[in-house]
Amino acid sequence: MNSIKSFFTLVLAILFTIVASSLNAQTYSKNGMVVSSNNSSSEVGAAILKKGGNAIDAAIATAFSLAVTHPSAGNIGGGGFIVFMNSEGKTTTIDFREKAPLAATNAMFLNKEGQLINGINHETAKAIGVPGTVAGLYLAHQKYGSLPWKDLIQPAVNQAKNGFAFNWSLFKAATHFTEEGNTNAFMDGYFRNEKGLIVQPGETWIQTELAETLTLIRDNGRDGFYKGKTAKKIAAFMKKNDGIITKKDLAKYEAIERKPIKGTYKGYDIYSMPPPSSGGVALIEMMNLMELADLKTMEFNSAEHLHVVAEAMRRAFADRAEHLGDPDFNLNMPLNKLISKEFAQQRFQEIDMNKASQSDSTQFGRLYDSENTTHLSTMDKDGNAVSMTYTLEYSYGSRLGSKELGFIFNNEMGDFNPQAGVTKSNGQIGTAPNLVEPEKRMLSSMTPTIVGKNGKPYLVIGSPGGRTIINTVFQTVLNVLEFEMPVDKAIEALKIHHQWLPDYIVYEKHLLSPDTRKVLEAKGHTLRERNNMGALMGITYDAEKKIFTGASDSAQPDSGAVGY
Ligand code: DON
């Protein structure tokens, strides 16, 4: 009997060793887990856990590393959110969303006739919001970190200074940004080696100037970014390029700790990001609606199931457009109402199971965002959990930066409603809560989420994807909690997206059979196919067996879950 037991122990030990780090597959571990968009950055985070760091330390180290290895979205020039739940279930969030500069105005993107100037809020230095990432990670460390700050930045400094193997995603971006028509002075030089040639796949990519900027942050904390040499160079860049961020904007930037948005679903507790993200509110509203839908009687991905999911999305996105913005500027947002079970009852009554509702184009709606943001999830041996999403907005943000700083600035000002009162069916939104104001944070869709079971972290999840973030996180949470899928299956399952306006369901290729499509069309839905949505990075934790399961989305081939 004993020998059988030791045989199984040996098999388990081998299993943990073999799968403790893997690309795009389910990974198990006993002492902690890091999942991110770049496997070598996940390894950086896991090494911090091994050193005795906690989930916050691992998230900080992974995030700085992603600023080197995954610069399309990993950043120090952007912003984002952390949801943190400790092993006892105590939960908080850190808001490090970018802010509008002091000189920003409500009409800054309009011409003399009051019309939106094409591209100005996405493709110029005026699109850059005051970056929040360094302040956010610094605040997280001060409040909840355990290892010295320097130890968390050093791996990123090493990756930038000594280089790492250039991957195919970077190479694809490099060829894109050096093609005629897609380039600017900064992006043209960004992916070139010291000989002036585009770095090739497998070649070591060294980012000397980024290493220098990261070293200043390593040695001076947040002041290494918001004051001194870095701030001076940022302000000089803005002046030269018609941007409006000043040294004063940088010095004034503060990350903020905020109370999470909390909801429940059939006995689970769901914690997510409050405004200035719309993610948490919309997620809880949709989960409440799903509690009222009799999902167990519906075949998974049947027309009936997808119809009720799409109708929930339509309503949550309409409410998002109408009510949400920066809470420091919108003191009376009806958050408690929107996430209440009573409101869900009322909203649920409006859903006709036989017929799609019509989104009213005279009221709300908004265009898709581009799709480059990045999510990371970490858990440590004690069961503390971090769910963090951060972004530059577009892939490679504003595509603007200075060679001497070595990093790219966000174009997050494009997340504000650009033109007061103008809401189009295509659909730009013009509602008041998210209009530009000095020092205001622009509304986000990022939805870093932690689900608690019996008062402890159970599922840690999030995704990039612009507005689709809310819906891919929603369906993944539903897949785990309602359909009892393991986290990798829940992530990989094909998904739909509806965002009120434009009024159609977007579905991932191969999701709909011809029959299902027909039934949905007969109910009045318009359908649009799309290759992929989101890139989810998730962890589940079995608190009884003390086993972590990590999984990263195969949509991101360089991503990885690393445990130990
Ligand atoms: O904060 C937001 O909602 C957007 N700026 C996120 C952009 C995004 O997710 C793009 N890509 N995946």
Coordinates of C-alpha atoms and ligand atoms in Angstrom, one line a residue:
M1 CA 0.0 0.0 0.0
N2 CA 2.8 2.3 1.0
S3 CA 4.7 1.7 -2.3
I4 CA 1.5 2.5 -4.3
K5 CA 1.2 5.7 -2.3
S6 CA 4.8 6.7 -2.9
F7 CA 4.4 5.8 -6.6
F8 CA 1.5 8.2 -6.9
T9 CA 3.4 10.9 -4.9
L10 CA 6.3 10.5 -7.3
V11 CA 4.0 10.7 -10.4
L12 CA 2.4 13.9 -8.9
A13 CA 5.8 15.4 -8.2
I14 CA 6.9 14.7 -11.7
L15 CA 3.7 16.1 -13.1
F16 CA 4.1 19.4 -11.1
T17 CA 7.7 19.7 -12.3
I18 CA 6.8 19.1 -15.9
V19 CA 3.8 21.3 -16.1
A20 CA 4.8 24.0 -13.7
S21 CA 5.5 26.2 -16.7
S22 CA 3.8 26.0 -20.0
L23 CA 2.7 28.1 -22.9
N24 CA -1.0 28.3 -23.6
A25 CA -2.1 25.3 -21.6
Q26 CA -3.4 24.5 -18.2
T27 CA -0.7 24.5 -15.6
Y28 CA -0.8 23.3 -12.0
S29 CA 1.2 24.2 -9.0
K30 CA 1.3 24.0 -5.3
N31 CA 3.0 27.3 -4.2
G32 CA 1.7 30.0 -6.5
M33 CA 1.0 31.0 -10.1
V34 CA 1.6 33.8 -12.5
V35 CA -0.2 34.1 -15.8
S36 CA 0.5 36.9 -18.3
S37 CA 0.8 37.8 -22.0
N38 CA 4.5 36.9 -22.1
N39 CA 5.8 33.7 -20.7
S40 CA 9.2 35.1 -19.8
S41 CA 7.4 37.9 -17.8
S42 CA 5.4 35.2 -16.1
E43 CA 8.7 33.5 -15.2
V44 CA 9.9 36.8 -13.7
G45 CA 6.8 36.9 -11.5
A46 CA 7.1 33.3 -10.5
A47 CA 10.8 33.8 -9.5
I48 CA 9.6 36.6 -7.2
L49 CA 7.1 34.2 -5.6
K50 CA 9.9 31.7 -5.1
K51 CA 12.0 34.4 -3.4
G52 CA 9.2 34.8 -0.9
G53 CA 7.4 37.6 -2.5
N54 CA 3.6 37.8 -2.3
A55 CA 1.0 38.1 -5.1
I56 CA 1.4 41.9 -5.2
D57 CA 5.2 41.7 -5.5
A58 CA 4.8 39.2 -8.3
A59 CA 2.3 41.4 -10.1
I60 CA 4.5 44.4 -9.9
A61 CA 7.6 42.5 -11.2
T62 CA 5.5 40.9 -14.0
A63 CA 4.0 44.3 -15.0
F64 CA 7.4 46.0 -15.2
S65 CA 8.7 43.1 -17.2
L66 CA 5.8 43.3 -19.6
A67 CA 6.7 46.9 -20.2
V68 CA 9.9 45.4 -21.8
T69 CA 8.7 42.2 -23.4
H70 CA 5.1 43.1 -24.4
P71 CA 5.3 46.8 -25.3
S72 CA 2.1 46.9 -27.4
A73 CA 0.2 47.1 -24.0
G74 CA 2.7 46.4 -21.2
N75 CA 3.7 49.8 -20.1
I76 CA 5.0 52.6 -17.9
G77 CA 3.4 55.2 -20.2
G78 CA -0.2 54.1 -19.7
G79 CA -2.5 53.1 -16.8
G80 CA -4.8 50.5 -15.4
F81 CA -6.3 48.8 -12.4
I82 CA -5.5 46.2 -9.7
V83 CA -8.1 44.2 -7.8
F84 CA -6.5 42.6 -4.8
M85 CA -8.0 39.9 -2.5
N86 CA -6.0 38.6 0.4
S87 CA -6.2 35.0 1.6
E88 CA -8.8 36.0 4.1
G89 CA -11.1 37.5 1.5
K90 CA -10.4 41.1 2.3
T91 CA -10.6 42.9 -1.1
T92 CA -9.5 46.3 -2.4
T93 CA -8.6 48.0 -5.7
I94 CA -6.0 50.4 -7.0
D95 CA -7.0 52.8 -9.7
F96 CA -4.1 54.1 -11.7
R97 CA -6.1 55.2 -14.7
E98 CA -4.6 58.0 -16.7
K99 CA -5.9 61.5 -16.1
A100 CA -6.7 64.4 -18.5
P101 CA -4.0 67.1 -18.2
L102 CA -4.7 70.4 -16.4
A103 CA -4.9 72.2 -19.7
A104 CA -7.5 69.8 -21.2
T105 CA -10.9 71.2 -22.2
N106 CA -14.2 69.8 -23.2
A107 CA -13.8 71.2 -26.7
M108 CA -10.2 70.2 -27.2
F109 CA -11.0 67.7 -30.0
L110 CA -13.4 69.9 -31.9
N111 CA -12.9 72.3 -34.8
K112 CA -14.4 75.8 -34.9
E113 CA -17.7 74.4 -36.1
G114 CA -17.8 72.2 -33.1
Q115 CA -17.1 69.0 -35.1
L116 CA -14.8 66.3 -34.0
I117 CA -11.4 66.6 -35.8
N118 CA -10.7 63.1 -37.3
G119 CA -8.0 61.2 -35.4
I120 CA -7.0 64.0 -33.0
N121 CA -8.1 62.1 -29.9
H122 CA -6.3 59.0 -30.9
E123 CA -3.3 59.8 -33.1
T124 CA -1.7 63.0 -31.8
A125 CA 0.1 64.0 -28.6
K126 CA -3.1 65.6 -27.4
A127 CA -4.5 62.0 -27.1
I128 CA -1.9 61.3 -24.3
G129 CA -3.3 61.1 -20.8
V130 CA -1.1 61.6 -17.7
P131 CA 0.3 58.1 -17.2
G132 CA -0.6 56.2 -14.0
T133 CA 1.2 52.9 -14.1
V134 CA 4.3 53.7 -12.1
A135 CA 2.3 55.5 -9.4
G136 CA -0.2 52.6 -9.2
L137 CA 2.4 49.9 -8.9
Y138 CA 4.3 52.1 -6.3
L139 CA 1.1 52.5 -4.2
A140 CA 0.4 48.8 -4.4
H141 CA 3.9 48.1 -3.2
Q142 CA 3.8 50.6 -0.4
K143 CA 0.5 49.3 0.9
Y144 CA 0.7 45.6 0.3
G145 CA 4.1 44.6 -1.0
S146 CA 6.7 42.6 0.9
L147 CA 10.0 42.4 -0.9
P148 CA 12.1 45.6 -1.5
W149 CA 10.9 47.7 -4.5
K150 CA 14.3 47.5 -6.2
D151 CA 14.1 43.7 -6.3
L152 CA 10.8 43.9 -8.2
I153 CA 12.2 46.3 -11.0
Q154 CA 15.6 44.7 -11.4
P155 CA 14.4 41.8 -13.6
A156 CA 12.8 44.3 -16.0
V157 CA 16.0 46.4 -16.0
N158 CA 18.0 43.3 -16.9
Q159 CA 15.6 42.3 -19.7
A160 CA 15.8 45.8 -21.2
K161 CA 19.6 46.1 -20.7
N162 CA 20.7 42.6 -21.7
G163 CA 17.9 42.0 -24.1
F164 CA 15.7 39.0 -24.8
A165 CA 14.8 37.0 -27.8
F166 CA 12.6 39.0 -30.2
N167 CA 9.4 37.1 -30.8
W168 CA 7.1 36.8 -33.8
S169 CA 4.4 39.2 -32.5
L170 CA 7.1 41.9 -32.1
F171 CA 8.5 41.1 -35.5
K172 CA 5.0 41.5 -37.1
A173 CA 4.6 44.8 -35.3
A174 CA 8.1 45.8 -36.4
T175 CA 7.4 45.2 -40.1
H176 CA 4.0 46.9 -39.8
F177 CA 5.5 50.1 -38.2
T178 CA 8.3 50.3 -40.7
E179 CA 6.1 50.1 -43.7
E180 CA 5.4 53.3 -45.6
G181 CA 2.2 54.9 -44.3
N182 CA 2.3 53.4 -40.8
T183 CA 5.4 55.0 -39.4
N184 CA 6.5 58.0 -37.5
A185 CA 10.0 59.0 -36.4
F186 CA 9.7 57.2 -33.1
M187 CA 8.1 53.9 -34.3
D188 CA 10.4 53.7 -37.2
G189 CA 13.4 53.6 -34.9
Y190 CA 11.8 51.6 -32.1
F191 CA 12.4 48.1 -33.5
R192 CA 15.8 48.7 -35.0
N193 CA 19.1 47.4 -33.7
E194 CA 22.3 49.4 -33.4
K195 CA 23.0 48.8 -37.1
G196 CA 19.7 50.4 -38.0
L197 CA 18.2 47.1 -39.1
I198 CA 14.8 45.7 -38.0
V199 CA 15.4 43.2 -35.3
Q200 CA 14.8 39.7 -36.5
P201 CA 12.9 36.9 -34.8
G202 CA 15.2 35.2 -32.3
E203 CA 17.7 38.1 -32.3
T204 CA 18.4 39.6 -28.9
W205 CA 16.5 42.9 -28.6
I206 CA 18.2 45.4 -26.4
Q207 CA 16.4 48.6 -25.1
T208 CA 19.1 50.7 -23.6
E209 CA 17.1 53.9 -23.0
L210 CA 14.2 52.0 -21.5
A211 CA 16.7 50.3 -19.1
E212 CA 17.9 53.7 -18.1
T213 CA 14.3 55.0 -17.4
L214 CA 13.5 51.8 -15.4
T215 CA 16.7 52.2 -13.4
L216 CA 15.6 55.7 -12.3
I217 CA 12.3 54.2 -11.2
R218 CA 14.1 51.3 -9.4
D219 CA 16.3 53.8 -7.5
N220 CA 13.8 56.6 -6.9
G221 CA 10.4 54.9 -6.7
R222 CA 7.5 56.9 -8.2
D223 CA 9.7 60.1 -8.3
G224 CA 11.9 58.4 -10.8
F225 CA 9.1 58.8 -13.3
Y226 CA 7.0 61.8 -12.1
K227 CA 9.9 64.1 -11.1
G228 CA 13.5 64.7 -12.0
K229 CA 15.1 63.7 -15.3
T230 CA 12.2 61.6 -16.6
A231 CA 9.6 64.2 -15.9
K232 CA 11.8 66.9 -17.5
K233 CA 12.1 64.8 -20.7
I234 CA 8.4 63.9 -20.8
A235 CA 7.5 67.6 -20.5
A236 CA 10.1 68.6 -23.2
F237 CA 8.6 65.9 -25.5
M238 CA 5.1 67.3 -25.0
K239 CA 6.1 70.8 -25.7
K240 CA 7.9 69.8 -28.9
N241 CA 5.0 67.7 -30.2
D242 CA 2.0 69.9 -29.4
G243 CA 1.1 67.8 -26.4
I244 CA -0.3 69.5 -23.2
I245 CA 1.1 67.4 -20.3
T246 CA 3.4 69.5 -18.1
K247 CA 5.7 68.8 -15.2
K248 CA 3.0 70.0 -12.9
D249 CA 0.6 67.3 -14.3
L250 CA 3.2 64.7 -13.6
A251 CA 4.0 65.8 -10.1
K252 CA 0.3 66.0 -9.2
Y253 CA -0.7 62.5 -10.5
E254 CA -1.9 60.2 -7.7
A255 CA -3.1 56.6 -7.9
I256 CA -6.1 56.0 -5.7
E257 CA -7.2 53.0 -3.6
R258 CA -11.0 52.4 -4.1
K259 CA -13.6 50.1 -2.7
P260 CA -14.3 47.3 -5.2
I261 CA -17.7 46.7 -6.8
K262 CA -19.2 43.6 -5.3
G263 CA -21.9 41.3 -6.5
T264 CA -23.0 37.7 -5.9
Y265 CA -23.8 34.8 -8.1
K266 CA -25.4 31.6 -6.7
G267 CA -23.3 31.7 -3.5
Y268 CA -20.1 33.1 -5.1
D269 CA -18.8 36.6 -4.3
I270 CA -17.7 38.6 -7.3
Y271 CA -15.3 41.5 -6.9
S272 CA -14.4 43.8 -9.7
M273 CA -13.2 47.3 -10.7
P274 CA -15.5 50.3 -9.8
P275 CA -15.6 53.5 -11.9
P276 CA -13.6 55.0 -13.6
S277 CA -13.9 51.5 -15.0
S278 CA -17.3 50.5 -16.2
G279 CA -16.3 46.8 -16.1
G280 CA -17.3 45.9 -12.6
V281 CA -20.8 47.5 -12.8
A282 CA -21.6 46.0 -16.1
L283 CA -20.3 42.6 -15.1
I284 CA -22.4 42.5 -11.9
E285 CA -25.5 43.7 -13.8
M286 CA -25.1 40.9 -16.3
M287 CA -24.4 38.2 -13.7
N288 CA -27.6 39.3 -11.8
L289 CA -29.6 39.0 -15.0
M290 CA -28.1 35.5 -15.6
E291 CA -29.2 34.5 -12.1
L292 CA -32.7 35.1 -13.3
A293 CA -32.4 33.3 -16.6
D294 CA -33.0 29.6 -16.3
L295 CA -29.6 28.7 -17.9
K296 CA -29.6 25.1 -16.7
T297 CA -32.5 24.4 -19.0
M298 CA -30.7 25.8 -22.0
E299 CA -28.1 23.9 -24.1
F300 CA -24.7 25.7 -23.9
N301 CA -24.3 28.1 -26.9
S302 CA -27.9 27.3 -28.1
A303 CA -29.8 30.1 -29.8
E304 CA -31.8 30.5 -26.6
H305 CA -28.7 30.8 -24.4
L306 CA -26.9 33.2 -26.7
H307 CA -30.1 35.3 -27.1
V308 CA -30.5 35.9 -23.3
V309 CA -26.8 36.6 -22.9
A310 CA -26.8 39.1 -25.8
E311 CA -29.9 40.8 -24.3
A312 CA -28.2 41.1 -21.0
M313 CA -25.2 42.7 -22.7
R314 CA -27.3 45.1 -24.6
R315 CA -28.9 46.4 -21.4
A316 CA -25.7 46.6 -19.3
F317 CA -24.0 48.6 -22.1
A318 CA -26.9 51.0 -22.4
D319 CA -26.7 51.7 -18.7
R320 CA -22.9 52.0 -18.9
A321 CA -23.2 54.7 -21.6
E322 CA -25.9 56.6 -19.8
H323 CA -24.5 56.7 -16.3
L324 CA -20.8 56.0 -15.9
G325 CA -17.7 58.1 -15.7
D326 CA -15.0 59.2 -13.2
P327 CA -16.5 58.9 -9.7
D328 CA -14.5 62.0 -8.5
F329 CA -16.4 64.1 -11.0
N330 CA -19.8 62.2 -11.0
L331 CA -20.8 62.1 -7.4
N332 CA -24.3 60.8 -8.0
M333 CA -23.8 57.8 -10.2
P334 CA -26.6 55.2 -9.4
L335 CA -24.0 52.4 -8.8
N336 CA -25.9 50.6 -6.0
K337 CA -29.1 50.6 -8.1
L338 CA -27.3 49.2 -11.2
I339 CA -25.8 46.3 -9.4
S340 CA -28.9 45.5 -7.3
K341 CA -30.9 42.3 -7.6
E342 CA -34.1 44.5 -7.7
F343 CA -32.9 46.4 -10.7
A344 CA -32.0 43.1 -12.5
Q345 CA -35.6 41.9 -11.9
Q346 CA -36.9 45.0 -13.6
R347 CA -34.4 44.8 -16.5
F348 CA -35.1 41.0 -16.8
Q349 CA -38.8 41.7 -17.3
E350 CA -37.9 43.6 -20.5
I351 CA -36.3 40.6 -22.1
D352 CA -38.5 38.8 -24.6
M353 CA -37.1 35.3 -25.1
N354 CA -38.6 35.2 -28.7
K355 CA -37.5 38.6 -29.9
A356 CA -34.4 40.8 -29.9
S357 CA -34.9 44.3 -28.5
Q358 CA -33.9 47.2 -30.6
S359 CA -31.1 49.5 -29.5
D360 CA -32.3 53.1 -29.9
S361 CA -29.7 54.9 -32.0
T362 CA -31.0 58.3 -30.9
Q363 CA -29.7 57.6 -27.4
F364 CA -26.6 55.5 -26.7
G365 CA -23.8 53.5 -28.3
R366 CA -20.2 53.7 -29.1
L367 CA -17.5 52.5 -31.5
Y368 CA -15.3 49.6 -30.7
D369 CA -12.0 50.3 -29.3
S370 CA -8.9 48.8 -30.7
E371 CA -7.7 45.7 -29.0
N372 CA -4.5 46.0 -27.1
T373 CA -4.4 46.0 -23.4
T374 CA -3.0 43.2 -21.3
H375 CA -4.1 41.3 -18.2
L376 CA -2.1 39.4 -15.6
S377 CA -3.2 37.2 -12.7
T378 CA -1.0 36.2 -9.8
M379 CA -1.5 34.1 -6.6
D380 CA 1.0 33.3 -3.9
K381 CA 1.4 30.3 -1.6
D382 CA -0.8 31.9 1.1
G383 CA -3.7 32.3 -1.3
N384 CA -3.5 36.1 -1.8
A385 CA -4.6 37.1 -5.3
V386 CA -4.1 39.9 -7.8
S387 CA -6.0 40.6 -10.9
M388 CA -4.5 43.5 -12.9
T389 CA -5.3 44.9 -16.3
Y390 CA -3.3 47.8 -17.8
T391 CA -3.2 49.5 -21.2
L392 CA -1.9 52.1 -23.6
E393 CA -5.4 52.0 -25.3
Y394 CA -4.4 51.2 -28.9
S395 CA -1.8 48.6 -29.7
Y396 CA 1.4 50.6 -29.0
G397 CA -0.7 53.4 -27.7
S398 CA -0.2 56.8 -29.4
R399 CA 2.8 55.3 -31.2
L400 CA 4.6 58.4 -29.9
G401 CA 7.5 58.4 -27.5
S402 CA 11.0 59.9 -27.2
K403 CA 14.0 57.9 -28.1
E404 CA 15.8 59.0 -24.9
L405 CA 13.0 57.7 -22.7
G406 CA 12.6 54.4 -24.5
F407 CA 8.9 53.9 -23.9
I408 CA 5.6 54.6 -25.7
F409 CA 2.9 57.0 -24.5
N410 CA -0.8 56.0 -24.2
N411 CA -3.6 57.5 -26.3
E412 CA -6.2 57.1 -23.6
M413 CA -7.8 60.6 -24.1
G414 CA -9.7 58.8 -26.9
D415 CA -11.7 57.0 -24.2
F416 CA -13.5 60.2 -23.3
N417 CA -16.7 61.1 -25.0
P418 CA -15.3 63.6 -27.6
Q419 CA -18.4 65.7 -28.5
A420 CA -20.9 66.7 -25.9
G421 CA -24.5 65.7 -26.7
V422 CA -23.6 63.8 -29.9
T423 CA -24.5 60.1 -29.7
K424 CA -24.4 58.3 -33.1
S425 CA -25.7 54.9 -34.0
N426 CA -22.3 53.9 -35.3
G427 CA -21.8 55.0 -32.3
Q428 CA -20.0 57.7 -30.8
I429 CA -21.3 58.6 -27.3
G430 CA -21.9 62.2 -26.1
T431 CA -23.2 61.7 -22.6
A432 CA -22.1 64.0 -19.8
P433 CA -20.4 61.7 -17.2
N434 CA -17.5 60.9 -19.5
L435 CA -16.8 64.3 -21.2
V436 CA -13.3 65.7 -21.0
E437 CA -12.5 67.8 -17.9
P438 CA -9.1 68.8 -16.5
E439 CA -7.7 66.0 -14.2
K440 CA -10.6 63.7 -14.9
R441 CA -10.1 60.0 -15.5
M442 CA -11.6 58.6 -18.8
L443 CA -14.1 55.8 -18.6
S444 CA -12.6 52.3 -19.1
S445 CA -13.9 48.9 -19.9
M446 CA -11.1 47.0 -18.1
T447 CA -12.6 44.3 -15.9
P448 CA -10.0 42.8 -13.6
T449 CA -12.0 40.4 -11.5
I450 CA -11.7 38.0 -8.5
V451 CA -14.4 35.5 -7.6
G452 CA -14.5 34.4 -3.9
K453 CA -15.7 31.0 -2.8
N454 CA -16.3 30.5 1.0
G455 CA -14.6 33.9 1.6
K456 CA -11.4 33.0 -0.2
P457 CA -10.0 33.8 -3.7
Y458 CA -11.3 31.2 -6.2
L459 CA -11.1 32.6 -9.7
V460 CA -8.7 35.4 -10.8
I461 CA -9.5 36.6 -14.4
G462 CA -9.3 39.5 -16.8
S463 CA -8.7 40.3 -20.5
P464 CA -7.7 42.9 -23.1
G465 CA -10.2 43.7 -25.9
G466 CA -11.6 47.3 -25.6
R467 CA -15.3 47.1 -24.9
T468 CA -15.3 43.4 -25.5
I469 CA -13.3 43.0 -22.3
I470 CA -16.5 43.2 -20.2
N471 CA -18.2 40.5 -22.2
T472 CA -15.3 38.1 -22.5
V473 CA -14.7 38.3 -18.7
F474 CA -18.5 38.0 -18.1
Q475 CA -18.8 34.8 -20.3
T476 CA -15.6 33.3 -18.8
V477 CA -16.9 33.8 -15.2
L478 CA -20.2 32.3 -16.3
N479 CA -18.5 29.4 -17.9
V480 CA -16.7 28.6 -14.6
L481 CA -19.5 29.3 -12.1
E482 CA -22.5 28.2 -14.1
F483 CA -21.2 25.7 -16.6
E484 CA -18.5 24.3 -14.3
M485 CA -15.8 24.5 -16.9
P486 CA -12.1 24.3 -15.8
V487 CA -10.4 27.6 -16.3
D488 CA -8.6 26.7 -19.6
K489 CA -11.9 25.5 -21.2
A490 CA -13.7 28.6 -19.9
I491 CA -11.1 30.8 -21.5
E492 CA -11.0 29.0 -24.8
A493 CA -14.8 28.7 -25.3
L494 CA -15.9 30.8 -28.2
K495 CA -17.8 33.9 -27.2
I496 CA -20.2 36.6 -28.3
H497 CA -20.3 40.4 -27.8
H498 CA -23.1 42.9 -27.9
Q499 CA -22.5 46.5 -26.8
W500 CA -25.9 48.2 -27.3
L501 CA -24.8 50.1 -30.3
P502 CA -23.9 49.3 -33.0
D503 CA -26.9 47.0 -32.7
Y504 CA -25.5 43.6 -33.6
I505 CA -24.0 40.4 -32.0
V506 CA -20.4 39.8 -32.9
Y507 CA -19.5 36.2 -32.6
E508 CA -16.2 34.4 -32.8
K509 CA -15.7 32.3 -35.9
H510 CA -17.0 28.7 -35.7
L511 CA -19.3 29.5 -32.7
L512 CA -22.6 29.4 -34.6
S513 CA -24.0 26.5 -36.6
P514 CA -26.2 27.5 -39.6
D515 CA -29.2 26.4 -37.6
T516 CA -28.4 28.5 -34.5
R517 CA -27.7 31.5 -36.8
K518 CA -31.1 31.1 -38.4
V519 CA -32.9 31.0 -35.1
L520 CA -31.0 34.1 -33.8
E521 CA -31.8 36.0 -37.0
A522 CA -35.5 35.0 -36.8
K523 CA -35.5 36.5 -33.3
G524 CA -34.3 39.8 -34.9
H525 CA -30.6 39.7 -34.3
T526 CA -28.0 40.9 -36.8
L527 CA -24.8 38.8 -36.7
R528 CA -21.2 39.7 -37.5
E529 CA -18.4 37.2 -37.5
R530 CA -15.0 37.9 -36.1
N531 CA -11.8 35.9 -35.7
N532 CA -11.1 36.3 -32.0
M533 CA -12.0 38.4 -29.0
G534 CA -9.9 39.0 -25.9
A535 CA -6.9 37.2 -24.4
L536 CA -7.9 35.9 -21.0
M537 CA -5.3 35.1 -18.3
G538 CA -6.8 33.2 -15.4
I539 CA -6.1 31.2 -12.3
T540 CA -8.4 29.0 -10.2
Y541 CA -7.5 27.9 -6.7
D542 CA -8.7 24.8 -4.9
A543 CA -8.3 26.0 -1.3
E544 CA -8.9 22.5 0.2
K545 CA -6.3 20.7 -1.9
K546 CA -4.2 23.9 -2.1
I547 CA -3.7 23.5 -5.9
F548 CA -3.4 26.4 -8.3
T549 CA -4.5 26.0 -11.9
G550 CA -3.3 28.6 -14.4
A551 CA -4.3 29.1 -18.0
S552 CA -3.5 31.7 -20.7
D553 CA -5.5 32.3 -23.9
S554 CA -4.1 30.6 -27.0
A555 CA -5.0 33.8 -28.8
Q556 CA -1.7 35.2 -27.5
P557 CA 1.0 32.7 -28.6
D558 CA 3.7 34.3 -26.4
S559 CA 1.6 34.2 -23.2
G560 CA 2.1 31.7 -20.4
A561 CA 1.1 30.4 -17.0
V562 CA 4.1 29.7 -14.7
G563 CA 3.7 28.1 -11.3
Y564 CA 6.0 26.6 -8.8
Ligands
DON1 O1 -9.7 51.3 -20.9 C1 -10.3 50.9 -21.9 O2 -11.4 50.4 -21.8 C2 -9.6 50.8 -23.2 N1 -8.6 51.9 -23.3 C3 -8.9 49.5 -23.3 C4 -8.3 49.4 -24.7 C5 -8.2 48.0 -25.0 O3 -8.5 47.1 -24.4 C6 -7.6 47.8 -26.3 N2 -7.2 46.4 -26.4 N3 -7.2 45.4 -26.2

